[in-house]
Amino acid sequence: MKCTVCRGPAVIDLRRHNANFCGEHLLKFCRDQVAKAIHDHKMIEPGEKVLVAVSGGKDSLALWDILVELGYQVEGMTIGLGIGEYSTHSTAMTVAFAEDRGLPLHHVDLREDYGYDVPTAARVTRRVPCSACGLSKRHLFDKTALDGGFDVVATGHNLDDEAAVLLGNTLHWQTEYLGRQLPVLPATDGFPRKVKPLVRLSERETAAYCVIRGIDYVVEECPMAEGNRHLRYKEALNLIEAGSPGSKHDFYFGFLARAADRFQPEAAEAKGALGACERCGAPTPDTLCAFCRLVERTAGHDPVPVELIRKPRSRGARAGAGSGKQ
Amino acid sequence: MRVVLRNPRRELDVAGPMTVAKLLGQLDLNRESVLVIRGDTLVPGDVVLEDADVVEIRPVISGGA
């Protein structure tokens, strides 16, 4: 098998593009796809300051690397979630990546800085771990971006993530979430702009990018996410993709081109009027924002071991949540 | 050949020679969901794996981070 571009030995075949690439041209392909996504969806303007949410997994590390390669002004941020060895390993991978390249990294630790962790929050609130995890990440990335004068928060959501969330939101007709499932969420009401520059890349492609670039990432699955609905949607979509390459791309980008607008009114209506949290100032329809309520309920409880938290039964895929991205 | 699988990590011995595509089919794995790595190099579907090879089949689907 030869590289479609240079005819040298290929290392990967991408059937959805009817192309094979050597290492060098796979890297170029990935950078070009990210540049196209940023351009097409007006994600980042030249000179803007970008905060990239980093977990230590393949997508966020590939995203950070590509944004740096493309010349953007990027700083990383990672959150210690307290999910046992998995979190320890993830943080170590992220710190090593940043230190090896001399890149700035912001680090927040839920237990040290706010008095709780994800397993403990799951036990105290009696909700799935992904709920407390997603809420914590969204709040803390927003806060760090606003406090640090960042123009935009970039996350590592890839094509598989977006197609899986879209499948979940469609299966259950979560029209409010469908109206918000966009590659760019503009800055509004005290929220920073959020962008997903990897939406044109599958996770097989981002993983290949990391292997070729020599980026050491966390391969292990989050123990809190094992068996969740989001993973089953991905498996189902990959079965379809195997028989009909390009289906995931057509599903997601067809939605953006032909259907997403139709759900905007419901998303806007559901958002409602927002005031400021009386404790932290974050936008909220209530007196206290959801994050401050979570901290109030869970801080100070003794840590709950990961093993004691049962596997989650997701209650539905939500736009921007439940995919597990930092 | 020695085949290393992840999540959870385990190892299998599979008789070669055999193409990457055939190995994945024999293990009932979807090509869209994995990368195959020999040494530290990615290998595409048509590469023939020999008895002496050690290959990692790395899942790429993630649901948490």
mmCIF file of N, CA and C in Angstrom, chain A residues 27-134:
data_model
loop_
_atom_site.group_PDB
_atom_site.id
_atom_site.type_symbol
_atom_site.label_atom_id
_atom_site.label_comp_id
_atom_site.label_asym_id
_atom_site.label_seq_id
_atom_site.Cartn_x
_atom_site.Cartn_y
_atom_site.Cartn_z
ATOM 1 N N LEU A 27 0.313 13.379 9.068
ATOM 2 C CA LEU A 27 0.414 14.564 9.930
ATOM 3 C C LEU A 27 -0.098 15.803 9.191
ATOM 4 N N LYS A 28 0.304 15.941 7.933
ATOM 5 C CA LYS A 28 -0.154 17.095 7.144
ATOM 6 C C LYS A 28 -1.666 17.060 6.956
ATOM 7 N N PHE A 29 -2.189 15.866 6.687
ATOM 8 C CA PHE A 29 -3.639 15.713 6.522
ATOM 9 C C PHE A 29 -4.367 16.202 7.786
ATOM 10 N N CYS A 30 -3.887 15.778 8.960
ATOM 11 C CA CYS A 30 -4.556 16.155 10.210
ATOM 12 C C CYS A 30 -4.492 17.663 10.434
ATOM 13 N N ARG A 31 -3.331 18.247 10.207
ATOM 14 C CA ARG A 31 -3.198 19.710 10.391
ATOM 15 C C ARG A 31 -4.091 20.456 9.408
ATOM 16 N N ASP A 32 -4.153 19.970 8.175
ATOM 17 C CA ASP A 32 -4.991 20.635 7.166
ATOM 18 C C ASP A 32 -6.474 20.554 7.535
ATOM 19 N N GLN A 33 -6.881 19.408 8.074
ATOM 20 C CA GLN A 33 -8.286 19.259 8.460
ATOM 21 C C GLN A 33 -8.637 20.196 9.605
ATOM 22 N N VAL A 34 -7.722 20.354 10.565
ATOM 23 C CA VAL A 34 -7.972 21.273 11.687
ATOM 24 C C VAL A 34 -8.000 22.714 11.180
ATOM 25 N N ALA A 35 -7.057 23.057 10.306
ATOM 26 C CA ALA A 35 -7.032 24.420 9.754
ATOM 27 C C ALA A 35 -8.331 24.708 8.995
ATOM 28 N N LYS A 36 -8.820 23.708 8.258
ATOM 29 C CA LYS A 36 -10.068 23.901 7.502
ATOM 30 C C LYS A 36 -11.260 24.090 8.439
ATOM 31 N N ALA A 37 -11.312 23.294 9.494
ATOM 32 C CA ALA A 37 -12.418 23.430 10.456
ATOM 33 C C ALA A 37 -12.391 24.818 11.099
ATOM 34 N N ILE A 38 -11.205 25.274 11.488
ATOM 35 C CA ILE A 38 -11.089 26.593 12.127
ATOM 36 C C ILE A 38 -11.525 27.684 11.149
ATOM 37 N N HIS A 39 -11.117 27.546 9.903
ATOM 38 C CA HIS A 39 -11.465 28.556 8.889
ATOM 39 C C HIS A 39 -12.955 28.518 8.556
ATOM 40 N N ASP A 40 -13.458 27.319 8.254
ATOM 41 C CA ASP A 40 -14.850 27.199 7.793
ATOM 42 C C ASP A 40 -15.845 27.670 8.849
ATOM 43 N N HIS A 41 -15.536 27.399 10.110
ATOM 44 C CA HIS A 41 -16.491 27.718 11.182
ATOM 45 C C HIS A 41 -16.080 28.958 11.977
ATOM 46 N N LYS A 42 -15.060 29.670 11.477
ATOM 47 C CA LYS A 42 -14.620 30.923 12.125
ATOM 48 C C LYS A 42 -14.381 30.707 13.621
ATOM 49 N N MET A 43 -13.565 29.692 13.937
ATOM 50 C CA MET A 43 -13.364 29.321 15.339
ATOM 51 C C MET A 43 -12.416 30.256 16.074
ATOM 52 N N ILE A 44 -11.289 30.573 15.425
ATOM 53 C CA ILE A 44 -10.241 31.346 16.092
ATOM 54 C C ILE A 44 -9.716 32.392 15.104
ATOM 55 N N GLU A 45 -9.637 33.622 15.553
ATOM 56 C CA GLU A 45 -9.062 34.679 14.723
ATOM 57 C C GLU A 45 -7.568 34.799 15.027
ATOM 58 N N PRO A 46 -6.787 35.244 14.055
ATOM 59 C CA PRO A 46 -5.345 35.437 14.308
ATOM 60 C C PRO A 46 -5.122 36.363 15.504
ATOM 61 N N GLY A 47 -4.183 35.980 16.359
ATOM 62 C CA GLY A 47 -3.840 36.815 17.512
ATOM 63 C C GLY A 47 -4.670 36.540 18.749
ATOM 64 N N GLU A 48 -5.710 35.719 18.615
ATOM 65 C CA GLU A 48 -6.530 35.428 19.789
ATOM 66 C C GLU A 48 -5.815 34.451 20.723
ATOM 67 N N LYS A 49 -6.168 34.543 22.005
ATOM 68 C CA LYS A 49 -5.538 33.720 23.033
ATOM 69 C C LYS A 49 -6.442 32.505 23.288
ATOM 70 N N VAL A 50 -5.870 31.307 23.156
ATOM 71 C CA VAL A 50 -6.660 30.077 23.207
ATOM 72 C C VAL A 50 -6.304 29.269 24.456
ATOM 73 N N LEU A 51 -7.330 28.836 25.176
ATOM 74 C CA LEU A 51 -7.127 27.894 26.276
ATOM 75 C C LEU A 51 -7.590 26.532 25.784
ATOM 76 N N VAL A 52 -6.689 25.554 25.738
ATOM 77 C CA VAL A 52 -7.078 24.218 25.273
ATOM 78 C C VAL A 52 -7.263 23.305 26.488
ATOM 79 N N ALA A 53 -8.410 22.645 26.512
ATOM 80 C CA ALA A 53 -8.749 21.749 27.616
ATOM 81 C C ALA A 53 -8.061 20.409 27.394
ATOM 82 N N VAL A 54 -7.213 20.002 28.322
ATOM 83 C CA VAL A 54 -6.354 18.839 28.100
ATOM 84 C C VAL A 54 -6.609 17.769 29.160
ATOM 85 N N SER A 55 -6.820 16.547 28.684
ATOM 86 C CA SER A 55 -7.067 15.436 29.599
ATOM 87 C C SER A 55 -5.870 14.505 29.739
ATOM 88 N N GLY A 56 -4.984 14.520 28.739
ATOM 89 C CA GLY A 56 -3.918 13.515 28.684
ATOM 90 C C GLY A 56 -4.250 12.406 27.709
ATOM 91 N N GLY A 57 -5.446 12.467 27.117
ATOM 92 C CA GLY A 57 -5.836 11.501 26.086
ATOM 93 C C GLY A 57 -5.362 11.951 24.706
ATOM 94 N N LYS A 58 -5.609 11.089 23.709
ATOM 95 C CA LYS A 58 -5.074 11.342 22.367
ATOM 96 C C LYS A 58 -5.614 12.611 21.735
ATOM 97 N N ASP A 59 -6.913 12.865 21.931
ATOM 98 C CA ASP A 59 -7.529 13.985 21.221
ATOM 99 C C ASP A 59 -7.028 15.334 21.737
ATOM 100 N N SER A 60 -7.031 15.511 23.040
ATOM 101 C CA SER A 60 -6.642 16.823 23.565
ATOM 102 C C SER A 60 -5.152 17.085 23.362
ATOM 103 N N LEU A 61 -4.325 16.043 23.456
ATOM 104 C CA LEU A 61 -2.897 16.265 23.223
ATOM 105 C C LEU A 61 -2.616 16.514 21.739
ATOM 106 N N ALA A 62 -3.312 15.791 20.867
ATOM 107 C CA ALA A 62 -3.163 16.059 19.427
ATOM 108 C C ALA A 62 -3.621 17.472 19.105
ATOM 109 N N LEU A 63 -4.742 17.886 19.701
ATOM 110 C CA LEU A 63 -5.257 19.238 19.453
ATOM 111 C C LEU A 63 -4.252 20.297 19.890
ATOM 112 N N TRP A 64 -3.723 20.133 21.086
ATOM 113 C CA TRP A 64 -2.750 21.106 21.602
ATOM 114 C C TRP A 64 -1.545 21.179 20.652
ATOM 115 N N ASP A 65 -1.042 20.018 20.259
ATOM 116 C CA ASP A 65 0.120 19.956 19.372
ATOM 117 C C ASP A 65 -0.171 20.622 18.027
ATOM 118 N N ILE A 66 -1.329 20.328 17.466
ATOM 119 C CA ILE A 66 -1.663 20.881 16.149
ATOM 120 C C ILE A 66 -1.860 22.398 16.225
ATOM 121 N N LEU A 67 -2.535 22.871 17.265
ATOM 122 C CA LEU A 67 -2.739 24.322 17.378
ATOM 123 C C LEU A 67 -1.408 25.056 17.515
ATOM 124 N N VAL A 68 -0.474 24.459 18.252
ATOM 125 C CA VAL A 68 0.861 25.056 18.359
ATOM 126 C C VAL A 68 1.540 25.039 16.994
ATOM 127 N N GLU A 69 1.438 23.887 16.298
ATOM 128 C CA GLU A 69 2.056 23.773 14.966
ATOM 129 C C GLU A 69 1.468 24.784 13.976
ATOM 130 N N LEU A 70 0.181 25.081 14.135
ATOM 131 C CA LEU A 70 -0.473 26.029 13.236
ATOM 132 C C LEU A 70 -0.198 27.481 13.631
ATOM 133 N N GLY A 71 0.511 27.670 14.740
ATOM 134 C CA GLY A 71 0.953 29.013 15.105
ATOM 135 C C GLY A 71 0.037 29.783 16.036
ATOM 136 N N TYR A 72 -0.932 29.092 16.622
ATOM 137 C CA TYR A 72 -1.837 29.799 17.529
ATOM 138 C C TYR A 72 -1.196 30.004 18.903
ATOM 139 N N GLN A 73 -1.694 31.028 19.599
ATOM 140 C CA GLN A 73 -1.207 31.354 20.943
ATOM 141 C C GLN A 73 -2.036 30.522 21.931
ATOM 142 N N VAL A 74 -1.474 29.402 22.378
ATOM 143 C CA VAL A 74 -2.241 28.399 23.112
ATOM 144 C C VAL A 74 -1.625 28.123 24.478
ATOM 145 N N GLU A 75 -2.474 28.026 25.482
ATOM 146 C CA GLU A 75 -2.047 27.506 26.785
ATOM 147 C C GLU A 75 -2.966 26.336 27.123
ATOM 148 N N GLY A 76 -2.441 25.375 27.866
ATOM 149 C CA GLY A 76 -3.226 24.196 28.223
ATOM 150 C C GLY A 76 -3.805 24.330 29.617
ATOM 151 N N MET A 77 -4.865 23.577 29.849
ATOM 152 C CA MET A 77 -5.405 23.489 31.208
ATOM 153 C C MET A 77 -5.861 22.061 31.458
ATOM 154 N N THR A 78 -5.513 21.540 32.611
ATOM 155 C CA THR A 78 -5.963 20.203 32.971
ATOM 156 C C THR A 78 -6.557 20.224 34.372
ATOM 157 N N ILE A 79 -7.460 19.289 34.624
ATOM 158 C CA ILE A 79 -8.155 19.226 35.907
ATOM 159 C C ILE A 79 -7.918 17.866 36.539
ATOM 160 N N GLY A 80 -7.428 17.854 37.768
ATOM 161 C CA GLY A 80 -7.299 16.614 38.526
ATOM 162 C C GLY A 80 -8.664 16.201 39.039
ATOM 163 N N LEU A 81 -9.193 15.107 38.494
ATOM 164 C CA LEU A 81 -10.580 14.712 38.773
ATOM 165 C C LEU A 81 -10.708 13.771 39.964
ATOM 166 N N GLY A 82 -9.577 13.224 40.410
ATOM 167 C CA GLY A 82 -9.615 12.335 41.573
ATOM 168 C C GLY A 82 -10.135 10.945 41.269
ATOM 169 N N ILE A 83 -10.048 10.511 40.003
ATOM 170 C CA ILE A 83 -10.520 9.172 39.631
ATOM 171 C C ILE A 83 -9.340 8.196 39.759
ATOM 172 N N GLY A 84 -8.853 8.044 40.959
ATOM 173 C CA GLY A 84 -7.819 7.058 41.282
ATOM 174 C C GLY A 84 -6.582 7.155 40.400
ATOM 175 N N GLU A 85 -6.025 5.968 40.085
ATOM 176 C CA GLU A 85 -4.807 5.886 39.288
ATOM 177 C C GLU A 85 -4.993 6.480 37.896
ATOM 178 N N TYR A 86 -6.204 6.384 37.382
ATOM 179 C CA TYR A 86 -6.481 6.907 36.047
ATOM 180 C C TYR A 86 -6.192 8.403 35.996
ATOM 181 N N SER A 87 -6.663 9.135 37.011
ATOM 182 C CA SER A 87 -6.434 10.583 37.021
ATOM 183 C C SER A 87 -4.961 10.907 37.262
ATOM 184 N N THR A 88 -4.329 10.148 38.140
ATOM 185 C CA THR A 88 -2.908 10.381 38.420
ATOM 186 C C THR A 88 -2.090 10.219 37.138
ATOM 187 N N HIS A 89 -2.389 9.150 36.412
ATOM 188 C CA HIS A 89 -1.686 8.855 35.159
ATOM 189 C C HIS A 89 -1.973 9.937 34.114
ATOM 190 N N SER A 90 -3.224 10.352 34.007
ATOM 191 C CA SER A 90 -3.618 11.353 33.011
ATOM 192 C C SER A 90 -2.903 12.676 33.262
ATOM 193 N N THR A 91 -2.869 13.089 34.520
ATOM 194 C CA THR A 91 -2.205 14.345 34.857
ATOM 195 C C THR A 91 -0.713 14.252 34.550
ATOM 196 N N ALA A 92 -0.113 13.106 34.888
ATOM 197 C CA ALA A 92 1.328 12.931 34.639
ATOM 198 C C ALA A 92 1.637 13.024 33.145
ATOM 199 N N MET A 93 0.783 12.423 32.313
ATOM 200 C CA MET A 93 0.973 12.480 30.857
ATOM 201 C C MET A 93 0.895 13.920 30.353
ATOM 202 N N THR A 94 -0.069 14.645 30.873
ATOM 203 C CA THR A 94 -0.275 16.028 30.437
ATOM 204 C C THR A 94 0.899 16.912 30.853
ATOM 205 N N VAL A 95 1.326 16.762 32.103
ATOM 206 C CA VAL A 95 2.449 17.558 32.608
ATOM 207 C C VAL A 95 3.711 17.243 31.800
ATOM 208 N N ALA A 96 3.931 15.954 31.512
ATOM 209 C CA ALA A 96 5.125 15.566 30.745
ATOM 210 C C ALA A 96 5.093 16.169 29.342
ATOM 211 N N PHE A 97 3.930 16.139 28.710
ATOM 212 C CA PHE A 97 3.781 16.719 27.364
ATOM 213 C C PHE A 97 4.142 18.201 27.388
ATOM 214 N N ALA A 98 3.597 18.915 28.375
ATOM 215 C CA ALA A 98 3.831 20.366 28.459
ATOM 216 C C ALA A 98 5.297 20.665 28.756
ATOM 217 N N GLU A 99 5.860 19.933 29.705
ATOM 218 C CA GLU A 99 7.250 20.205 30.094
ATOM 219 C C GLU A 99 8.219 19.886 28.962
ATOM 220 N N ASP A 100 7.978 18.784 28.266
ATOM 221 C CA ASP A 100 8.881 18.401 27.163
ATOM 222 C C ASP A 100 8.937 19.472 26.076
ATOM 223 N N ARG A 101 7.822 20.181 25.916
ATOM 224 C CA ARG A 101 7.731 21.163 24.830
ATOM 225 C C ARG A 101 7.809 22.601 25.328
ATOM 226 N N GLY A 102 7.924 22.767 26.646
ATOM 227 C CA GLY A 102 7.996 24.119 27.203
ATOM 228 C C GLY A 102 6.709 24.911 27.025
ATOM 229 N N LEU A 103 5.567 24.207 27.111
ATOM 230 C CA LEU A 103 4.272 24.865 26.914
ATOM 231 C C LEU A 103 3.625 25.199 28.257
ATOM 232 N N PRO A 104 2.941 26.335 28.355
ATOM 233 C CA PRO A 104 2.298 26.719 29.620
ATOM 234 C C PRO A 104 1.078 25.851 29.915
ATOM 235 N N LEU A 105 0.962 25.407 31.165
ATOM 236 C CA LEU A 105 -0.143 24.532 31.575
ATOM 237 C C LEU A 105 -0.747 25.031 32.883
ATOM 238 N N HIS A 106 -2.063 25.232 32.873
ATOM 239 C CA HIS A 106 -2.799 25.565 34.094
ATOM 240 C C HIS A 106 -3.324 24.261 34.696
ATOM 241 N N HIS A 107 -3.238 24.134 36.004
ATOM 242 C CA HIS A 107 -3.661 22.892 36.639
ATOM 243 C C HIS A 107 -4.558 23.198 37.835
ATOM 244 N N VAL A 108 -5.735 22.620 37.826
ATOM 245 C CA VAL A 108 -6.664 22.725 38.960
ATOM 246 C C VAL A 108 -6.916 21.318 39.454
ATOM 247 N N ASP A 109 -6.978 21.138 40.770
ATOM 248 C CA ASP A 109 -7.261 19.820 41.332
ATOM 249 C C ASP A 109 -8.547 19.916 42.168
ATOM 250 N N LEU A 110 -9.541 19.093 41.805
ATOM 251 C CA LEU A 110 -10.843 19.201 42.470
ATOM 252 C C LEU A 110 -10.719 18.991 43.978
ATOM 253 N N ARG A 111 -9.969 18.001 44.401
ATOM 254 C CA ARG A 111 -9.861 17.699 45.833
ATOM 255 C C ARG A 111 -9.065 18.784 46.566
ATOM 256 N N GLU A 112 -7.945 19.156 45.997
ATOM 257 C CA GLU A 112 -7.092 20.156 46.670
ATOM 258 C C GLU A 112 -7.717 21.545 46.651
ATOM 259 N N ASP A 113 -8.341 21.896 45.540
ATOM 260 C CA ASP A 113 -8.808 23.275 45.382
ATOM 261 C C ASP A 113 -10.271 23.469 45.775
ATOM 262 N N TYR A 114 -11.065 22.396 45.705
ATOM 263 C CA TYR A 114 -12.495 22.558 45.983
ATOM 264 C C TYR A 114 -13.042 21.544 46.992
ATOM 265 N N GLY A 115 -12.205 20.613 47.462
ATOM 266 C CA GLY A 115 -12.615 19.727 48.551
ATOM 267 C C GLY A 115 -13.440 18.520 48.157
ATOM 268 N N TYR A 116 -13.504 18.198 46.860
ATOM 269 C CA TYR A 116 -14.226 16.995 46.453
ATOM 270 C C TYR A 116 -13.526 16.355 45.264
ATOM 271 N N ASP A 117 -14.000 15.183 44.843
ATOM 272 C CA ASP A 117 -13.511 14.561 43.610
ATOM 273 C C ASP A 117 -14.706 13.921 42.914
ATOM 274 N N VAL A 118 -14.494 13.409 41.707
ATOM 275 C CA VAL A 118 -15.621 12.908 40.913
ATOM 276 C C VAL A 118 -16.300 11.688 41.559
ATOM 277 N N PRO A 119 -15.549 10.672 42.019
ATOM 278 C CA PRO A 119 -16.240 9.531 42.640
ATOM 279 C C PRO A 119 -17.046 9.939 43.868
ATOM 280 N N THR A 120 -16.501 10.822 44.685
ATOM 281 C CA THR A 120 -17.206 11.260 45.885
ATOM 282 C C THR A 120 -18.461 12.046 45.513
ATOM 283 N N ALA A 121 -18.343 12.918 44.518
ATOM 284 C CA ALA A 121 -19.508 13.681 44.071
ATOM 285 C C ALA A 121 -20.597 12.749 43.552
ATOM 286 N N ALA A 122 -20.180 11.693 42.828
ATOM 287 C CA ALA A 122 -21.168 10.740 42.298
ATOM 288 C C ALA A 122 -21.915 10.064 43.450
ATOM 289 N N ARG A 123 -21.178 9.674 44.489
ATOM 290 C CA ARG A 123 -21.799 8.994 45.618
ATOM 291 C C ARG A 123 -22.730 9.941 46.382
ATOM 292 N N VAL A 124 -22.275 11.151 46.652
ATOM 293 C CA VAL A 124 -23.053 12.084 47.473
ATOM 294 C C VAL A 124 -24.311 12.549 46.726
ATOM 295 N N THR A 125 -24.157 12.832 45.436
ATOM 296 C CA THR A 125 -25.311 13.351 44.679
ATOM 297 C C THR A 125 -26.190 12.231 44.142
ATOM 298 N N ARG A 126 -25.697 10.995 44.219
ATOM 299 C CA ARG A 126 -26.428 9.821 43.712
ATOM 300 C C ARG A 126 -26.730 9.975 42.217
ATOM 301 N N ARG A 127 -25.784 10.575 41.504
ATOM 302 C CA ARG A 127 -25.921 10.698 40.055
ATOM 303 C C ARG A 127 -24.725 10.027 39.392
ATOM 304 N N VAL A 128 -24.801 9.861 38.074
ATOM 305 C CA VAL A 128 -23.691 9.209 37.373
ATOM 306 C C VAL A 128 -22.435 10.075 37.475
ATOM 307 N N PRO A 129 -21.246 9.446 37.553
ATOM 308 C CA PRO A 129 -20.009 10.222 37.680
ATOM 309 C C PRO A 129 -19.820 11.231 36.555
ATOM 310 N N CYS A 130 -20.234 10.862 35.324
ATOM 311 C CA CYS A 130 -20.028 11.758 34.177
ATOM 312 C C CYS A 130 -20.757 13.092 34.377
ATOM 313 N N SER A 131 -21.803 13.097 35.194
ATOM 314 C CA SER A 131 -22.549 14.325 35.432
ATOM 315 C C SER A 131 -21.702 15.331 36.209
ATOM 316 N N ALA A 132 -21.164 14.914 37.351
ATOM 317 C CA ALA A 132 -20.313 15.803 38.153
ATOM 318 C C ALA A 132 -19.040 16.155 37.396
ATOM 319 N N CYS A 133 -18.525 15.197 36.651
ATOM 320 C CA CYS A 133 -17.286 15.416 35.889
ATOM 321 C C CYS A 133 -17.492 16.508 34.833
ATOM 322 N N GLY A 134 -18.538 16.370 34.024
ATOM 323 C CA GLY A 134 -18.800 17.342 32.967
ATOM 324 C C GLY A 134 -19.102 18.725 33.529
#
